[in-house]
CSV table of N, CA and C in Angstrom, one decimal:
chain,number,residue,atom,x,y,z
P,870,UNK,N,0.8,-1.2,0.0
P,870,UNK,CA,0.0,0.0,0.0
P,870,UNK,C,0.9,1.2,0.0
P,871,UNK,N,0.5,1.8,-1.1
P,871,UNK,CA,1.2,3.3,-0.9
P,871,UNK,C,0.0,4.3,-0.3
P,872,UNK,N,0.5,5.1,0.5
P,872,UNK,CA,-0.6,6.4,0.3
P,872,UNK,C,0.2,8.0,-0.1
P,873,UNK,N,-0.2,8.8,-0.4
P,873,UNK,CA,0.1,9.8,-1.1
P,873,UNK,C,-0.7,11.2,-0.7
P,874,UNK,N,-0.1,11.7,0.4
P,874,UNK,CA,-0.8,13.2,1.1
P,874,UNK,C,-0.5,14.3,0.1
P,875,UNK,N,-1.8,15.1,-0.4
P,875,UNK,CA,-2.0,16.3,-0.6
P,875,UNK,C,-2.4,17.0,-0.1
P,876,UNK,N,-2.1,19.0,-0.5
P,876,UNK,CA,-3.3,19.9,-0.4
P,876,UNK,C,-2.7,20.8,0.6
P,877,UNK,N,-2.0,20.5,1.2
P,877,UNK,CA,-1.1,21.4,2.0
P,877,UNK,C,-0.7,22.6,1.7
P,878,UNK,N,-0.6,23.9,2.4
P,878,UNK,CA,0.1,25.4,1.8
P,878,UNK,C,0.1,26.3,2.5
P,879,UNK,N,0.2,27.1,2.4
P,879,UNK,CA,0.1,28.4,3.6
P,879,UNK,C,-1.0,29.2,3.0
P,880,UNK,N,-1.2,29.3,4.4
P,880,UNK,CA,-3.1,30.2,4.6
P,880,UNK,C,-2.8,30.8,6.1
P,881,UNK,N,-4.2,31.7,6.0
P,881,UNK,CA,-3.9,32.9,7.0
P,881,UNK,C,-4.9,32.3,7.9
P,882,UNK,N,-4.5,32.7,9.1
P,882,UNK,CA,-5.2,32.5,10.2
P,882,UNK,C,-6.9,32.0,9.9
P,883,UNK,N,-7.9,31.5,10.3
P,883,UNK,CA,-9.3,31.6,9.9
P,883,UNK,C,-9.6,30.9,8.9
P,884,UNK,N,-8.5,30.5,7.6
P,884,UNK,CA,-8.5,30.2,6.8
P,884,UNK,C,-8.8,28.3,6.7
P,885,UNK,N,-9.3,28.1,5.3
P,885,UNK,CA,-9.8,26.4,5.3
P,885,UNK,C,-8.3,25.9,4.0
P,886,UNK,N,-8.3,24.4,4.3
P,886,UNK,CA,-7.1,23.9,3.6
P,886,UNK,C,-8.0,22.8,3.7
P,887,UNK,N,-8.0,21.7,2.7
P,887,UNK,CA,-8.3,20.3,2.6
P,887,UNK,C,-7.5,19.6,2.1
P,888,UNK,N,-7.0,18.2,2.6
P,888,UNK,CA,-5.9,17.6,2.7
P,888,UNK,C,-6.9,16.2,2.1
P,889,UNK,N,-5.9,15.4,1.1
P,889,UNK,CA,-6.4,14.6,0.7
P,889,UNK,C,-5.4,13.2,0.7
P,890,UNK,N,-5.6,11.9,1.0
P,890,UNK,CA,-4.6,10.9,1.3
P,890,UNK,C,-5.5,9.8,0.4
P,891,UNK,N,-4.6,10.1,-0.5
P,891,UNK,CA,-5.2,8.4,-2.1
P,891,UNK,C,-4.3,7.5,-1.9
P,892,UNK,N,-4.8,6.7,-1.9
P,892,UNK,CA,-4.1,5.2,-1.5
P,892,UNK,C,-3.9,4.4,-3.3
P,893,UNK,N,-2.8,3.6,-3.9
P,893,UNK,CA,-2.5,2.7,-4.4
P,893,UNK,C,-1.9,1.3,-4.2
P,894,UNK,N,-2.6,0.2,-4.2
P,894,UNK,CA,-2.1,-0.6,-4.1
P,894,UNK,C,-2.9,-2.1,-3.6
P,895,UNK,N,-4.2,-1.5,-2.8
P,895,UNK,CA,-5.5,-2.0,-2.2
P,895,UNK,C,-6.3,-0.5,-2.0
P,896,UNK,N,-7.5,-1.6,-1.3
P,896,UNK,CA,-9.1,-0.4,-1.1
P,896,UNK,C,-8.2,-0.5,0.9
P,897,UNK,N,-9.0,0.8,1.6
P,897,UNK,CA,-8.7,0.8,2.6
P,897,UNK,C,-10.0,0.0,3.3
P,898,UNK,N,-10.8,-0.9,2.9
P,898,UNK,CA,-11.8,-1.8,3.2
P,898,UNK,C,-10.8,-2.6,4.5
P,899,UNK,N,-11.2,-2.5,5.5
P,899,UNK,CA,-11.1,-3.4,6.7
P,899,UNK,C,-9.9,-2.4,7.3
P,900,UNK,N,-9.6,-1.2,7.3
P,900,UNK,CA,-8.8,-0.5,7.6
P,900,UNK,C,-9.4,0.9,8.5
P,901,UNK,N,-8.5,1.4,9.3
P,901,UNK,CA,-8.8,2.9,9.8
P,901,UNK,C,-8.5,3.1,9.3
P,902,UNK,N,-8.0,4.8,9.0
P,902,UNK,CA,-7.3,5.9,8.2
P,902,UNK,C,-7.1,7.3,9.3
P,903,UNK,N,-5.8,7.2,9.3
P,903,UNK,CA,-5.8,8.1,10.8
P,903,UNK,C,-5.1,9.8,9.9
P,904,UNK,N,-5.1,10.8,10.5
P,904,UNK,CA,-4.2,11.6,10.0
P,904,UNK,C,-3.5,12.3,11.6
P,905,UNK,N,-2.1,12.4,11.4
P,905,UNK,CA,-1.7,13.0,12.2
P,905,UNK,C,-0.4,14.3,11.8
P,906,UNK,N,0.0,14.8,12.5
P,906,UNK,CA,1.2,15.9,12.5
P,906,UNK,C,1.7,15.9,13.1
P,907,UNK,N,3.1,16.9,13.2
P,907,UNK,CA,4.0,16.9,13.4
P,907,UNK,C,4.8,18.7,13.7
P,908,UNK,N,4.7,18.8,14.3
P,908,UNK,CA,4.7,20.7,14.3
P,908,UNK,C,6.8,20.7,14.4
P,909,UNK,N,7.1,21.8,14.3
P,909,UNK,CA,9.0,21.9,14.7
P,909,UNK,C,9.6,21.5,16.0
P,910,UNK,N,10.1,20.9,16.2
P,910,UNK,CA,10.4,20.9,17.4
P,910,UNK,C,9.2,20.0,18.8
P,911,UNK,N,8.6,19.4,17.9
P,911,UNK,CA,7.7,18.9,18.5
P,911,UNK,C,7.2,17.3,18.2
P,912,UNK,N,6.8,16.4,18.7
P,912,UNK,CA,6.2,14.9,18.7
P,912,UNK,C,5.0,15.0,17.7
P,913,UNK,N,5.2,13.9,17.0
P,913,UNK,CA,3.8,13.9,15.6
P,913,UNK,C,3.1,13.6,17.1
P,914,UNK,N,1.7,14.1,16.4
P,914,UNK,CA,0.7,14.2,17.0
P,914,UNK,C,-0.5,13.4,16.7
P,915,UNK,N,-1.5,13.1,17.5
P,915,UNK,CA,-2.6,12.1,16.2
P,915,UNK,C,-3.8,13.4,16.1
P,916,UNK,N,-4.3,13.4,14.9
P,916,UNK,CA,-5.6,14.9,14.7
P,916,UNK,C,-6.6,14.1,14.5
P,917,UNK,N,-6.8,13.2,13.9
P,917,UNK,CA,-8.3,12.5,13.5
P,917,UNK,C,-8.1,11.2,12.9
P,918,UNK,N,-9.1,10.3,13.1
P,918,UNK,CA,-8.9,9.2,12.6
P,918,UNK,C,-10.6,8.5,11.8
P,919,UNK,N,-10.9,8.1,11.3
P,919,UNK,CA,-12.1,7.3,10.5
P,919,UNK,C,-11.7,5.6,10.2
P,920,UNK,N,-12.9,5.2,10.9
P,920,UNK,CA,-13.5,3.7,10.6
P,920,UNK,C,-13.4,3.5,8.8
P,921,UNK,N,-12.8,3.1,8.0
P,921,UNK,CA,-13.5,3.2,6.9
P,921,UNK,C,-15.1,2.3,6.2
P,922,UNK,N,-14.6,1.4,7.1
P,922,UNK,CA,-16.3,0.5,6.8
P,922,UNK,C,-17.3,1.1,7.6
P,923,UNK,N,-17.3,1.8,8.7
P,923,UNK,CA,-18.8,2.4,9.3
P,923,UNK,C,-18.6,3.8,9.2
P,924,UNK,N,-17.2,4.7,9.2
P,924,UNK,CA,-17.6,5.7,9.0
P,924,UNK,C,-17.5,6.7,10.6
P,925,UNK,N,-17.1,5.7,11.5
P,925,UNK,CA,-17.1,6.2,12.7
P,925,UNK,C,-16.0,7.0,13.0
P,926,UNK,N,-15.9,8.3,13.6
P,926,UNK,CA,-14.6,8.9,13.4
P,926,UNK,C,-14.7,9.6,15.3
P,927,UNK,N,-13.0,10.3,15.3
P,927,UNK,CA,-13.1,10.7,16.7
P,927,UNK,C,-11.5,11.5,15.9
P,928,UNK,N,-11.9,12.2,16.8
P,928,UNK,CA,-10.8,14.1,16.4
P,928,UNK,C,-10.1,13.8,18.0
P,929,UNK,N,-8.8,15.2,17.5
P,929,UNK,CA,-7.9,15.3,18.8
P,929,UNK,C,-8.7,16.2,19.4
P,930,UNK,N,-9.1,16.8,20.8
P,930,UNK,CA,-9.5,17.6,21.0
P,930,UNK,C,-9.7,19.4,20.9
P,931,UNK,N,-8.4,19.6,20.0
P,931,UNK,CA,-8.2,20.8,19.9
P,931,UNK,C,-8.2,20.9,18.6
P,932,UNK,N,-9.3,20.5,17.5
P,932,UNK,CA,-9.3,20.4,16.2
P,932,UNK,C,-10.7,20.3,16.2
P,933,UNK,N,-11.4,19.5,17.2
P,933,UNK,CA,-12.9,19.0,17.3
P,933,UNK,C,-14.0,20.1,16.9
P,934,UNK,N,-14.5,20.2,15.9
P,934,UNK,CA,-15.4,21.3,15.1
P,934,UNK,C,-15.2,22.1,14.7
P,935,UNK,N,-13.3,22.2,14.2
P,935,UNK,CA,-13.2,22.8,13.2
P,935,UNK,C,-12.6,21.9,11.7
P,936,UNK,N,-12.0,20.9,12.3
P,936,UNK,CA,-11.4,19.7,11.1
P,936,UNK,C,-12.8,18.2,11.3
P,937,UNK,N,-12.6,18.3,10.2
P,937,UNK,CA,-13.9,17.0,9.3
P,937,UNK,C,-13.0,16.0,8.4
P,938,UNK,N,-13.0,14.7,9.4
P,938,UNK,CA,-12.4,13.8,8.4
P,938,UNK,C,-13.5,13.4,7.6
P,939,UNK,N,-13.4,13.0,6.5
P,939,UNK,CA,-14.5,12.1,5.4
P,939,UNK,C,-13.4,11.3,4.7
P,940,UNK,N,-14.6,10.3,4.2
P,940,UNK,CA,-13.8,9.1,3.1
P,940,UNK,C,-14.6,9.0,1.9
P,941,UNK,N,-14.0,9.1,0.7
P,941,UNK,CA,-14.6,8.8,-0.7
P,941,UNK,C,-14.3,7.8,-0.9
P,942,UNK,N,-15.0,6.8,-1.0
P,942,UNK,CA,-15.2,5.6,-1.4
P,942,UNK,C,-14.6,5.2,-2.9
P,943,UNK,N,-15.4,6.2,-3.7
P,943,UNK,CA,-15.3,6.0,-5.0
P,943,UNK,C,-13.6,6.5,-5.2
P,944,UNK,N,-13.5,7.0,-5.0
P,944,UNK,CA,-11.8,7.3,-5.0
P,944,UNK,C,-10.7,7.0,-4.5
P,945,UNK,N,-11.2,6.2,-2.8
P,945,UNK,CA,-10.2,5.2,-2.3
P,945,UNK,C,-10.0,6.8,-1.8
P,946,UNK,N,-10.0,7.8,-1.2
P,946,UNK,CA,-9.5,8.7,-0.6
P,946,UNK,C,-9.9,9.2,0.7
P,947,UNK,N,-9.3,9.7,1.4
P,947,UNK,CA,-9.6,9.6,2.7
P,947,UNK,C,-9.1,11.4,2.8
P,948,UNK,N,-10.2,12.3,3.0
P,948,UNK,CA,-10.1,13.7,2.7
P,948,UNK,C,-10.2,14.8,4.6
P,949,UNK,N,-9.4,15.3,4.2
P,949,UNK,CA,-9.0,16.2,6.3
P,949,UNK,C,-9.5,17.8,6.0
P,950,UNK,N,-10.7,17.8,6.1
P,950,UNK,CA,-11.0,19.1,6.0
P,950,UNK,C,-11.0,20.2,7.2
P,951,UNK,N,-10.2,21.3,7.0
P,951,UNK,CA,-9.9,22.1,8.3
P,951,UNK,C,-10.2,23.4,8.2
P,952,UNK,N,-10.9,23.8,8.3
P,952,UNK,CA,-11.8,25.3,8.7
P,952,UNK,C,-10.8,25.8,10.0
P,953,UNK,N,-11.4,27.4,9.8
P,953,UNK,CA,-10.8,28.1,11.0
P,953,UNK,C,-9.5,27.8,11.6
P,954,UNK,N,-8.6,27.8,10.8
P,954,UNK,CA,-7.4,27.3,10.9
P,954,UNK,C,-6.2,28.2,11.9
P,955,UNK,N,-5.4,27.7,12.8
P,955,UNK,CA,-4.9,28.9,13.8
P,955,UNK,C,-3.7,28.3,13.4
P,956,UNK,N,-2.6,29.5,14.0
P,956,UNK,CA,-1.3,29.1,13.8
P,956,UNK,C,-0.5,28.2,14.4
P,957,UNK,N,-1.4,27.6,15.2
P,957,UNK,CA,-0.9,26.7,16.2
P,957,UNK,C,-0.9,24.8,15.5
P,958,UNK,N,-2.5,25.0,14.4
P,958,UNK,CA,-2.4,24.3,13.3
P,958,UNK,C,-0.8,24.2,12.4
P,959,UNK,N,-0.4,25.1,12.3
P,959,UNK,CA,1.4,24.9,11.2
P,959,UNK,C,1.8,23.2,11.9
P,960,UNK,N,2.2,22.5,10.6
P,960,UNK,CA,2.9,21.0,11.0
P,960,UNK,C,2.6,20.6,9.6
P,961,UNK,N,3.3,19.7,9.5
P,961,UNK,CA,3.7,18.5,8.6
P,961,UNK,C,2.5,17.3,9.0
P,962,UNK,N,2.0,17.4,8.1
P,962,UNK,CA,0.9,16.4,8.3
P,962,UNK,C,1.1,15.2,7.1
P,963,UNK,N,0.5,14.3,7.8
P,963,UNK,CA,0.8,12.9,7.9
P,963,UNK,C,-0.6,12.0,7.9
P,964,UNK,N,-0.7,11.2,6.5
P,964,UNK,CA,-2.0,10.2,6.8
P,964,UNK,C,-1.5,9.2,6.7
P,965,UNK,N,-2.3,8.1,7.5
P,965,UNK,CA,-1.9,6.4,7.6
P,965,UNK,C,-2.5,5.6,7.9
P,966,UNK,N,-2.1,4.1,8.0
P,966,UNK,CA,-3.5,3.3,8.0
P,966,UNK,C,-2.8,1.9,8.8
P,967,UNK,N,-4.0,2.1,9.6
P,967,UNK,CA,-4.1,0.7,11.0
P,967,UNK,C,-5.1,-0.2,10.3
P,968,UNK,N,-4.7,-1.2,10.7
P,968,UNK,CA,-6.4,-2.3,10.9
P,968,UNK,C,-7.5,-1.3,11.4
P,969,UNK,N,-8.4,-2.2,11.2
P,969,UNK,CA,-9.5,-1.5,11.4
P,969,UNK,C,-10.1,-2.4,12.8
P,970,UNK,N,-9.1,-3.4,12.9
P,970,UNK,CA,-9.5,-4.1,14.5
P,970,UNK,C,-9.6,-3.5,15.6
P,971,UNK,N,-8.3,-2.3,15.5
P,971,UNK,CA,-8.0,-1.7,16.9
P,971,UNK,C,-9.1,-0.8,18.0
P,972,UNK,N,-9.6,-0.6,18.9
P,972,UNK,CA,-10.4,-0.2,19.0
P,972,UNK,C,-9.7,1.6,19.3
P,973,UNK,N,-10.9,2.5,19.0
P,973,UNK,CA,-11.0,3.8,18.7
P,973,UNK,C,-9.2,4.5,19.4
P,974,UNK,N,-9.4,4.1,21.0
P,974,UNK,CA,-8.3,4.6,21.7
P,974,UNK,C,-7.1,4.4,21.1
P,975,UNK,N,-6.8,2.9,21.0
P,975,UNK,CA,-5.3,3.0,20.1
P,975,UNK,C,-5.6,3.6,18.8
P,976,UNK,N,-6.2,3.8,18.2
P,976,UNK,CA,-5.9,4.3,16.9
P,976,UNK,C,-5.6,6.0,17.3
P,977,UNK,N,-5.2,6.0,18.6
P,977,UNK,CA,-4.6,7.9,18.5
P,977,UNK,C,-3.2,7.3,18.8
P,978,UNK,N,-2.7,6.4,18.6
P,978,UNK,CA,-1.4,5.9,18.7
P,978,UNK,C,-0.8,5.9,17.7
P,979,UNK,N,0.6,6.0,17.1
P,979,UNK,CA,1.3,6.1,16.1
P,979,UNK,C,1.7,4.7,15.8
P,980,UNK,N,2.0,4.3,17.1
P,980,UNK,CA,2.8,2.8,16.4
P,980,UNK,C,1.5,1.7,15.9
P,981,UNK,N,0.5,2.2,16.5
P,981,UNK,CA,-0.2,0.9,15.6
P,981,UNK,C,-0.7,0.8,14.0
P,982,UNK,N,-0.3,2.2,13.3
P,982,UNK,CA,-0.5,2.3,12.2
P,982,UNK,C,0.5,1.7,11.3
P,983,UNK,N,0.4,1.1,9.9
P,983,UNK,CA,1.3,0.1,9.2
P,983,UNK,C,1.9,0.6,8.3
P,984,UNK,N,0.9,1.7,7.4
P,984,UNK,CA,1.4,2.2,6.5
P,984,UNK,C,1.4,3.9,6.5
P,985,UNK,N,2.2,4.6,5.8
P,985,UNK,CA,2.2,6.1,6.3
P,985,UNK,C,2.2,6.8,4.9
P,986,UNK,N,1.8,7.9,4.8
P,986,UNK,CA,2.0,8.8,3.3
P,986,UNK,C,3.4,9.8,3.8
P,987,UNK,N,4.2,10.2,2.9
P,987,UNK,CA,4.9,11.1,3.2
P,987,UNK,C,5.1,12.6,3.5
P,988,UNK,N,3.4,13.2,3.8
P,988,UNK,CA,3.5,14.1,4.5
P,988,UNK,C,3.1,15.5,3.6
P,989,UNK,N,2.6,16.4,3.7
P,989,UNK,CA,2.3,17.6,3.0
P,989,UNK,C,2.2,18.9,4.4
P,990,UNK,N,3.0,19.9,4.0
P,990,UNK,CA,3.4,21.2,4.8
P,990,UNK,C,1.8,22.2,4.8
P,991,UNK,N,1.6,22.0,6.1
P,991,UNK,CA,1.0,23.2,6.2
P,991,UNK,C,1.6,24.3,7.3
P,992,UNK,N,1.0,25.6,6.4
P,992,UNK,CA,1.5,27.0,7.1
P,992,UNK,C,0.2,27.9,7.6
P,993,UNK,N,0.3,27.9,8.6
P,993,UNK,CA,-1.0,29.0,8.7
P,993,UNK,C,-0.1,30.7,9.4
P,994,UNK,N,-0.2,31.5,8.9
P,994,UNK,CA,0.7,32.7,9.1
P,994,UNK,C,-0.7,33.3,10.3
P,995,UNK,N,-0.1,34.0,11.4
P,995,UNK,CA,-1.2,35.1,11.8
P,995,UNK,C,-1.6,36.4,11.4
């Protein structure tokens, strides 16, 4: 499985950015799809993750009603949409993919994910 993060760029405070992670190689059927980051000087982080067969999703707390994970089916893509974006958002973000066994809690974990995309730069300026 490859995955492949886009969409990334610099935007001003308030501002929306959608991040998109397409998979080659298999469907993400029986899989989570997590996205996390990575800020300077700092530990990747986990932002949000989605069930891809139910759909069930759970956010980091400090992202919760402004970032919307979704999954396209038809495109095998797993899409991070982030509204109201603060500068505290800036990091290297990162989508990846766990079983879909684990239950909700680990999947805010790093090491249980198997496969990783290489990451797209976001900037949010104040």
């Amino acid at each position: 499985v490859q995955l492949q993060a886009s969409g990334g760029g610099l935007v001003q405070a308030g501002g929306s950015l959608r991040l998109s992670c397409a998979a080659s190689g298999r469907t993400f059927s029986g899989y989570a799809m997590g996205w996390f980051r990575q800020a300077p000087g700092k530990e990747r982080e986990f932002v949000a993750v989605i069930r891809w067969s139910s759909g069930m999703t759970y956010y980091q707390g400090s992202v919760k009603g402004r970032f919307t994970i979704i999954r396209d089916r038809a495109e095998n893509t797993v899409i991070l949409q982030m509204n109201s974006l603060k500068p505290e958002d800036t990091a290297v973000y990162y989508c990846a993919a766990a079983p879909g066994t684990y239950i909700m809690s680990a999947l805010t974990t790093a090491g249980v994910y198997d496969y990783w995309g290489q990451g797209t730069l976001v900037t949010v300026s104040s």
